[in-house]
Coordinates of C-alpha atoms in Angstrom, one line a residue:
M30 CA 25.2 -6.1 -10.1
R31 CA 24.7 -9.7 -11.3
A32 CA 25.7 -12.7 -9.3
S33 CA 28.5 -15.2 -9.5
A34 CA 28.2 -18.9 -8.5
G35 CA 29.1 -18.1 -4.9
V36 CA 25.8 -16.6 -4.0
A37 CA 25.2 -16.8 -0.3
A38 CA 22.4 -19.1 0.7
V39 CA 21.0 -20.0 4.1
G40 CA 22.0 -23.6 4.9
C41 CA 19.3 -26.2 5.0
S42 CA 18.6 -29.8 4.6
L43 CA 15.5 -31.8 3.8
L44 CA 14.2 -35.3 3.5
L45 CA 11.3 -36.9 1.8
V46 CA 9.7 -40.0 3.2
G47 CA 7.0 -42.2 1.9
S48 CA 3.8 -43.4 3.5
S49 CA 2.3 -46.8 3.8
A50 CA -1.4 -47.3 3.0
T51 CA -1.6 -50.3 5.3
T52 CA -0.4 -48.5 8.5
V53 CA -2.4 -46.7 11.1
A54 CA -2.2 -43.0 12.0
A55 CA 0.9 -42.2 13.9
E56 CA 0.9 -40.9 17.4
V57 CA 3.1 -37.8 18.0
P58 CA 5.8 -38.7 20.6
A59 CA 5.2 -36.7 23.7
S60 CA 8.9 -36.5 24.3
T61 CA 9.7 -34.2 21.4
S62 CA 8.4 -30.8 20.5
Y63 CA 8.4 -31.4 16.8
A64 CA 4.9 -31.4 15.3
F65 CA 4.5 -34.5 13.1
A66 CA 2.1 -34.3 10.2
P67 CA -1.5 -35.1 11.3
E68 CA -1.8 -37.4 8.3
A69 CA 1.5 -39.2 8.9
R70 CA 1.2 -43.0 9.2
A71 CA 3.3 -45.2 11.5
V72 CA 5.5 -47.7 9.7
E73 CA 8.1 -50.2 10.9
G74 CA 11.2 -50.3 8.7
A75 CA 12.6 -53.8 8.3
A76 CA 16.1 -55.1 9.1
S77 CA 15.8 -57.3 5.9
S78 CA 15.2 -55.8 2.5
A79 CA 12.9 -58.8 1.9
D80 CA 10.5 -57.5 4.5
A81 CA 10.7 -53.8 3.6
P82 CA 7.3 -52.0 3.9
K83 CA 6.0 -50.1 0.9
L84 CA 6.0 -46.3 0.9
E85 CA 3.5 -44.5 -1.4
P86 CA 4.2 -41.3 -3.4
G87 CA 3.1 -38.2 -1.5
G88 CA 3.1 -40.1 1.8
I89 CA 4.5 -39.0 5.1
Y90 CA 5.5 -41.7 7.7
T91 CA 6.9 -42.0 11.2
D92 CA 9.2 -44.6 12.6
R93 CA 11.9 -44.9 15.3
L94 CA 15.6 -45.4 14.8
A95 CA 18.1 -46.9 17.3
P96 CA 21.9 -46.3 17.4
G97 CA 23.7 -48.3 14.6
E98 CA 20.4 -49.6 13.2
T99 CA 19.6 -49.8 9.4
L100 CA 16.0 -49.8 8.3
H101 CA 14.7 -50.8 4.8
Y102 CA 11.7 -49.4 3.0
A103 CA 10.4 -50.2 -0.6
V104 CA 9.2 -47.7 -3.2
D105 CA 7.8 -48.1 -6.7
L106 CA 9.1 -45.6 -9.2
D107 CA 7.8 -45.1 -12.7
E108 CA 10.0 -44.3 -15.7
G109 CA 9.1 -40.6 -16.0
S110 CA 8.9 -38.9 -12.6
S111 CA 11.7 -37.7 -10.4
A112 CA 11.4 -38.9 -6.8
Y113 CA 12.9 -37.7 -3.6
L114 CA 13.0 -39.6 -0.3
T115 CA 13.7 -37.5 2.8
T116 CA 14.3 -38.5 6.4
V117 CA 13.7 -36.0 9.1
V118 CA 15.5 -36.9 12.3
V119 CA 14.0 -35.6 15.5
P120 CA 16.0 -36.2 18.7
E121 CA 14.1 -36.6 21.9
H122 CA 13.7 -33.4 23.9
G123 CA 16.8 -32.8 25.9
A124 CA 18.9 -35.4 24.0
A125 CA 22.6 -34.9 24.4
V126 CA 23.6 -35.2 20.7
S127 CA 27.2 -34.6 19.6
A128 CA 28.7 -33.6 16.2
S129 CA 29.2 -37.3 15.5
D130 CA 25.5 -38.2 15.7
G131 CA 23.7 -38.4 12.4
V132 CA 22.1 -40.6 9.7
E133 CA 23.0 -42.0 6.3
V134 CA 20.4 -42.8 3.6
E135 CA 20.6 -44.6 0.3
L136 CA 18.3 -45.3 -2.7
L137 CA 19.2 -48.7 -4.2
T138 CA 18.0 -51.0 -6.9
T139 CA 16.9 -54.5 -5.9
D140 CA 20.2 -55.6 -7.5
N141 CA 22.1 -53.5 -4.9
E142 CA 23.2 -50.7 -7.2
T143 CA 23.3 -47.3 -5.7
C144 CA 21.1 -44.6 -7.3
S145 CA 22.0 -41.8 -4.8
D146 CA 22.9 -41.4 -1.2
G147 CA 23.5 -38.8 1.5
D148 CA 24.5 -38.3 5.1
R149 CA 24.0 -35.7 7.7
R150 CA 25.4 -35.1 11.2
F151 CA 24.3 -32.7 13.8
G152 CA 27.3 -30.4 13.6
T153 CA 31.0 -30.0 13.2
G154 CA 33.6 -29.8 15.9
S155 CA 31.8 -29.2 19.3
D156 CA 28.8 -27.4 17.8
A157 CA 25.8 -29.8 17.6
P158 CA 22.6 -28.1 18.9
P159 CA 19.8 -30.7 19.0
R160 CA 17.2 -29.8 16.3
P161 CA 15.4 -31.5 13.4
I162 CA 17.8 -32.4 10.7
T163 CA 17.1 -34.0 7.3
V164 CA 18.9 -36.0 4.7
W165 CA 17.7 -37.2 1.3
A166 CA 18.3 -39.5 -1.6
G167 CA 16.4 -39.5 -4.9
R168 CA 16.1 -40.4 -8.6
V169 CA 16.3 -37.5 -11.0
V170 CA 14.9 -38.3 -14.5
A171 CA 17.5 -37.5 -17.0
Q172 CA 18.9 -39.1 -20.2
G173 CA 21.8 -41.3 -19.4
A174 CA 21.4 -41.1 -15.7
D175 CA 21.3 -44.1 -13.3
C176 CA 18.2 -45.9 -12.1
Q177 CA 15.8 -44.7 -14.9
R178 CA 13.9 -48.0 -15.2
A179 CA 10.4 -48.3 -13.7
G180 CA 10.2 -50.8 -10.8
T181 CA 10.7 -51.4 -7.1
Y182 CA 13.6 -49.7 -5.3
L183 CA 14.9 -49.8 -1.8
Y184 CA 15.4 -46.8 0.6
T185 CA 17.7 -47.5 3.5
V186 CA 18.2 -45.3 6.6
T187 CA 21.2 -46.0 8.9
R188 CA 22.0 -44.3 12.2
M189 CA 25.6 -43.5 12.8
D190 CA 27.0 -44.3 16.2
G191 CA 27.3 -41.3 18.5
T192 CA 26.9 -40.1 22.1
D193 CA 23.1 -40.3 22.3
H194 CA 22.0 -43.9 23.0
G195 CA 18.3 -43.3 22.9
E196 CA 15.9 -44.1 20.0
W197 CA 15.1 -41.2 17.7
P198 CA 11.7 -40.6 16.1
I199 CA 12.1 -40.1 12.4
E200 CA 9.7 -38.8 9.7
L201 CA 9.9 -40.1 6.2
R202 CA 8.7 -38.1 3.2
F203 CA 8.2 -39.5 -0.3
G204 CA 7.9 -36.6 -2.8
Q205 CA 7.3 -37.3 -6.4
E206 CA 7.7 -34.5 -9.0
P207 CA 5.2 -34.7 -11.9
R208 CA 6.6 -36.0 -15.1
L209 CA 7.4 -33.5 -17.8
S210 CA 5.2 -33.2 -20.9
Q211 CA 8.1 -31.5 -22.7
L212 CA 11.8 -30.8 -21.9
P213 CA 12.4 -27.5 -20.1
E214 CA 15.1 -25.0 -21.1
S215 CA 18.5 -25.3 -19.6
A216 CA 19.4 -23.3 -16.5
P217 CA 20.6 -19.7 -17.0
P218 CA 24.3 -19.0 -16.2
V219 CA 24.9 -18.9 -12.5
D220 CA 26.2 -15.3 -12.8
S221 CA 22.9 -14.1 -14.2
W222 CA 21.2 -13.9 -10.7
E223 CA 21.4 -10.9 -8.5
S224 CA 24.5 -11.2 -6.3
E225 CA 24.2 -8.1 -4.1
Q226 CA 22.1 -8.3 -0.9
P227 CA 19.3 -5.7 -1.3
A228 CA 18.4 -3.3 1.4
P229 CA 16.2 -5.2 3.8
P230 CA 12.5 -4.0 4.0
G231 CA 11.6 -1.7 6.8
G232 CA 8.3 -0.7 8.4
E233 CA 6.3 -2.1 11.2
A234 CA 6.8 -5.8 12.0
V235 CA 3.9 -8.3 12.0
R236 CA 3.8 -10.6 15.0
V237 CA 4.0 -14.3 14.2
S238 CA 4.8 -17.5 16.0
G239 CA 7.2 -19.9 14.2
G240 CA 6.3 -23.6 13.9
T241 CA 8.4 -26.5 15.1
G242 CA 9.3 -28.0 11.7
F243 CA 8.1 -28.7 8.1
N244 CA 4.5 -29.6 9.0
D245 CA 3.5 -26.4 10.9
A246 CA 6.0 -23.9 9.6
Q247 CA 4.7 -20.3 9.8
P248 CA 4.0 -18.8 6.3
I249 CA 5.6 -15.5 5.7
G250 CA 6.0 -13.3 2.6
E251 CA 7.7 -10.1 1.7
G252 CA 7.9 -7.7 4.6
V253 CA 9.0 -7.6 8.3
W254 CA 8.0 -10.3 10.7
R255 CA 8.6 -10.5 14.5
D256 CA 8.9 -13.6 16.8
D257 CA 10.6 -14.6 20.0
I258 CA 12.8 -17.7 20.2
A259 CA 13.8 -19.5 23.4
A260 CA 17.1 -21.2 24.1
G261 CA 17.2 -24.8 23.0
T262 CA 14.4 -24.5 20.5
T263 CA 13.9 -24.4 16.7
R264 CA 11.4 -22.1 15.0
A265 CA 10.3 -22.9 11.4
Y266 CA 9.0 -20.5 8.7
R267 CA 8.1 -21.0 5.0
V268 CA 8.2 -18.6 2.0
P269 CA 6.7 -19.4 -1.4
L270 CA 9.2 -19.0 -4.2
D271 CA 8.1 -19.4 -7.9
W272 CA 10.2 -20.1 -10.9
G273 CA 12.9 -17.4 -11.5
Q274 CA 12.6 -15.9 -8.0
Q275 CA 15.3 -15.4 -5.4
L276 CA 15.0 -15.1 -1.6
A277 CA 16.8 -12.4 0.2
L278 CA 16.7 -12.7 4.0
T279 CA 18.0 -10.7 7.0
L280 CA 17.7 -12.3 10.4
D281 CA 18.1 -9.8 13.3
M282 CA 18.6 -11.1 16.8
G283 CA 17.9 -8.5 19.5
N284 CA 20.0 -7.9 22.5
A285 CA 19.3 -9.6 25.8
A286 CA 18.3 -7.0 28.4
D287 CA 19.3 -9.3 31.3
A288 CA 22.7 -10.4 29.9
E289 CA 25.7 -9.7 32.2
E290 CA 28.0 -7.1 30.8
F291 CA 31.3 -8.9 31.3
S292 CA 30.0 -12.5 31.0
S293 CA 31.9 -15.0 28.9
A294 CA 28.7 -17.0 28.2
Y295 CA 27.6 -17.5 24.6
G296 CA 25.5 -19.7 22.5
E297 CA 24.8 -20.3 18.8
V298 CA 22.2 -19.0 16.4
R299 CA 21.8 -21.3 13.4
A300 CA 19.7 -20.7 10.3
E301 CA 19.1 -23.4 7.7
L302 CA 17.1 -23.2 4.4
Y303 CA 15.3 -26.2 2.9
N304 CA 13.7 -26.6 -0.5
P305 CA 10.1 -28.0 -1.2
A306 CA 11.5 -31.5 -0.9
A307 CA 12.9 -30.7 2.5
G308 CA 16.4 -30.9 1.2
R309 CA 18.9 -28.5 2.7
V310 CA 19.9 -25.9 0.2
D311 CA 23.4 -25.1 1.5
D312 CA 25.6 -25.2 4.6
P313 CA 23.9 -23.6 7.6
L314 CA 24.6 -20.0 8.5
S315 CA 25.5 -19.5 12.1
E316 CA 26.8 -16.9 14.6
Y317 CA 27.7 -16.9 18.2
Y318 CA 25.2 -15.0 20.5
D319 CA 26.5 -13.4 23.6
G320 CA 23.6 -11.1 24.4
E321 CA 24.5 -8.4 21.8
Q322 CA 22.3 -7.8 18.8
L323 CA 23.5 -9.5 15.6
S324 CA 22.3 -10.0 12.0
I325 CA 22.6 -12.9 9.5
E326 CA 22.0 -12.3 5.8
A327 CA 21.3 -14.7 3.0
L328 CA 20.7 -14.5 -0.7
T329 CA 19.7 -17.5 -2.8
P330 CA 20.1 -18.2 -6.5
G331 CA 17.0 -18.1 -8.6
V332 CA 14.7 -21.1 -8.8
H333 CA 15.1 -23.0 -12.0
Y334 CA 14.4 -26.6 -13.1
G335 CA 17.9 -26.9 -14.7
N336 CA 19.6 -26.0 -11.4
R337 CA 19.4 -29.7 -10.4
F338 CA 22.1 -30.5 -13.0
E339 CA 24.5 -27.8 -11.7
D340 CA 27.6 -28.9 -9.7
T341 CA 27.7 -25.7 -7.6
E342 CA 26.6 -26.3 -4.0
G343 CA 23.8 -24.1 -3.1
V344 CA 22.5 -23.9 -6.7
D345 CA 21.6 -27.6 -7.4
R346 CA 19.0 -27.6 -4.6
M347 CA 17.2 -24.5 -5.9
A348 CA 15.4 -26.6 -8.5
F349 CA 11.7 -26.5 -7.5
A350 CA 9.0 -23.9 -7.1
G351 CA 7.0 -24.2 -3.9
W352 CA 7.5 -23.6 -0.2
Y353 CA 11.0 -22.9 1.0
Y354 CA 11.5 -23.6 4.7
L355 CA 13.7 -21.5 7.1
L356 CA 14.6 -23.2 10.4
V357 CA 16.2 -21.0 13.1
T358 CA 17.7 -22.7 16.1
L359 CA 19.1 -21.3 19.4
S360 CA 21.4 -23.7 21.1
P361 CA 20.7 -24.6 24.7
E362 CA 23.8 -22.6 25.8
V363 CA 21.9 -19.4 25.0
A364 CA 20.1 -20.0 28.4
D365 CA 23.5 -19.1 30.0
V366 CA 23.3 -15.7 28.3
T367 CA 19.6 -14.9 29.0
E368 CA 16.6 -16.5 30.7
D369 CA 14.2 -14.8 28.3
P370 CA 13.3 -15.7 24.7
V371 CA 15.4 -13.7 22.2
G372 CA 13.5 -11.1 20.1
T373 CA 13.9 -12.1 16.5
T374 CA 13.0 -10.1 13.4
L375 CA 12.9 -11.6 9.9
R376 CA 13.2 -9.2 6.9
V377 CA 12.1 -11.0 3.7
S378 CA 12.4 -9.9 0.1
V379 CA 11.4 -12.0 -2.9
L380 CA 13.4 -10.8 -5.9
G381 CA 12.1 -11.1 -9.5
D382 CA 8.7 -11.8 -11.0
A383 CA 7.4 -15.3 -11.4
Q384 CA 8.5 -16.9 -14.7
P385 CA 6.9 -19.7 -16.7
G386 CA 8.1 -23.0 -15.3
P387 CA 8.5 -26.4 -16.9
S388 CA 5.5 -28.1 -18.6
Y389 CA 4.4 -30.8 -16.1
A390 CA 1.9 -33.4 -17.2
T391 CA -0.1 -33.1 -13.9
D392 CA -0.8 -30.5 -11.2
A393 CA 2.6 -29.5 -9.7
V394 CA 1.1 -27.5 -6.8
E395 CA -0.9 -30.5 -5.7
A396 CA 2.3 -32.6 -5.7
G397 CA 4.1 -30.0 -3.6
F398 CA 6.3 -28.5 -6.4
G399 CA 4.5 -25.3 -7.4
V400 CA 3.1 -22.0 -6.2
S401 CA -0.5 -20.9 -6.3
D402 CA -2.1 -17.5 -5.8
E403 CA -3.6 -18.8 -2.6
M404 CA -0.1 -19.6 -1.2
V405 CA 1.2 -16.2 -2.1
S406 CA -1.8 -14.6 -0.4
Q407 CA -1.5 -16.8 2.7
A408 CA 2.2 -15.9 3.1
A409 CA 1.5 -12.1 2.6
K410 CA -1.0 -12.2 5.4
G411 CA 1.1 -14.5 7.6
Q412 CA -1.8 -16.9 7.9
T413 CA -1.4 -20.3 9.4
D414 CA -3.1 -23.3 7.8
E415 CA -5.8 -23.3 10.5
E416 CA -6.5 -19.6 9.8
L417 CA -6.6 -20.2 6.1
A418 CA -9.1 -23.1 6.6
A419 CA -11.3 -20.9 8.8
E420 CA -11.3 -18.2 6.1
R421 CA -12.3 -20.7 3.5
A422 CA -15.1 -22.0 5.6
S423 CA -16.3 -18.4 6.3
D424 CA -16.2 -17.6 2.5
E425 CA -18.1 -20.8 1.7
K426 CA -20.7 -20.0 4.4
R427 CA -21.1 -16.4 3.0
Q428 CA -21.5 -17.8 -0.5
R429 CA -24.2 -20.2 0.7
G430 CA -25.9 -17.3 2.3
Y431 CA -25.8 -15.3 -0.9
L432 CA -27.1 -18.3 -2.8
S433 CA -30.0 -18.7 -0.3
V434 CA -31.0 -15.1 -0.6
G435 CA -30.8 -15.3 -4.4
V436 CA -32.9 -18.4 -4.5
G437 CA -35.4 -16.9 -2.0
L438 CA -35.7 -13.7 -4.0
A439 CA -36.2 -15.5 -7.3
L440 CA -38.8 -17.8 -5.7
G441 CA -40.6 -14.8 -4.2
L442 CA -40.7 -13.0 -7.5
G443 CA -41.9 -16.2 -9.3
I444 CA -44.7 -16.6 -6.8
G445 CA -45.7 -13.0 -7.1
A446 CA -45.7 -13.2 -10.9
W447 CA -47.8 -16.4 -10.8
Y448 CA -50.3 -14.7 -8.5
L449 CA -50.7 -11.6 -10.7
I450 CA -51.1 -13.7 -13.8
G451 CA -53.7 -15.9 -12.1
R452 CA -55.6 -12.8 -10.8
R453 CA -55.8 -11.3 -14.3
R454 CA -57.1 -14.5 -15.8
A455 CA -59.8 -14.7 -13.1
L456 CA -60.9 -11.1 -13.8
A457 CA -61.0 -11.7 -17.5
A458 CA -63.1 -14.9 -17.1
A459 CA -65.7 -13.0 -14.9
G460 CA -66.5 -10.5 -17.7
P461 CA -67.0 -6.7 -17.3
A462 CA -68.3 -5.4 -14.0
P463 CA -72.1 -4.6 -13.9
W464 CA -71.5 -0.9 -13.5
A465 CA -69.0 -0.8 -16.4
G466 CA -70.3 1.5 -19.2

């Protein structure tokens, strides 16, 4: 069966934020469990656009945002590269956020014309588990679209008034997609993708430990993965998706052995999927958890450059190859159901072979908008970045060892040959031995 536009997709949201070359390395706030990027730089957004600090393409920055505050940042955009500015909001640990808490962002010209905007709140109704959330604004290069001129633009971040009165740490990401060397094909019809959820993979699960957000998300590939998630926490995972590929996911939450049989307590399980620019793909998927096992399923559209021009929600954000991020959150109320972490199994299928992508003028993988063989291998092994770095160092050390042995062997053979040649020449110069006939 082939899909229609209403393909189910795990909800997710992402933000890109720029970095400033003049700032110093940011300190990770001790009051939040979110792991900020080690290379992130501290920046101070300005109340006045005249004093807006500059964010650089590919940069990651940290700042703090008070209730009702609007901060301004400046970015330089060229005339040929699509750009995405994402804000990741990270409430302090234990913050009492409500559904009304959230942020708004806007990308503007210096003449105060809006290029794009977005807003994101923590929840709807009474459901607002504290967790990292993202919102983004950007400039997509397209004929006849707004804000195509090269120059300086302003990115504003505004915090909506809510119940939490403390400052929030925020992370800003400024992603710049390489310019195209030629125009890509238009996106295939939305009903051309697989629409039926495939049977989830079976077999023995591999143990992993999910990260806290986009910077330390646990790589996973096709197969079965096992983790434990505690109440009030978010665990992050990432899967590489190449052009033309779809993600099929089944999230199994195990039963709680210590849950009371007739208890009315329950909490929420929420799954959100984000694209390589940290933009949420679609609305989150959520279920109430009362101690009984449950499953959440998701099937995304295929990745295609032309999806960005589609009007269908859940399709337009599937427009980049690269790492796709899955954030799974258990609300604090799950602690009323069980004191133990909940056993979680992720069953991952990547549908379709990788297809040729658009012709970029520069390296898309380096810019964060592509998939390499190393990324696929890392995900298949469930390797963290630290484990991958250690493997690289071991391989380099082994190669240096092989090189040393080879050089030593060649040098030894050369010295031996030189000795034999010298010996023969010496014998020839001495003439025949006196007993020779």
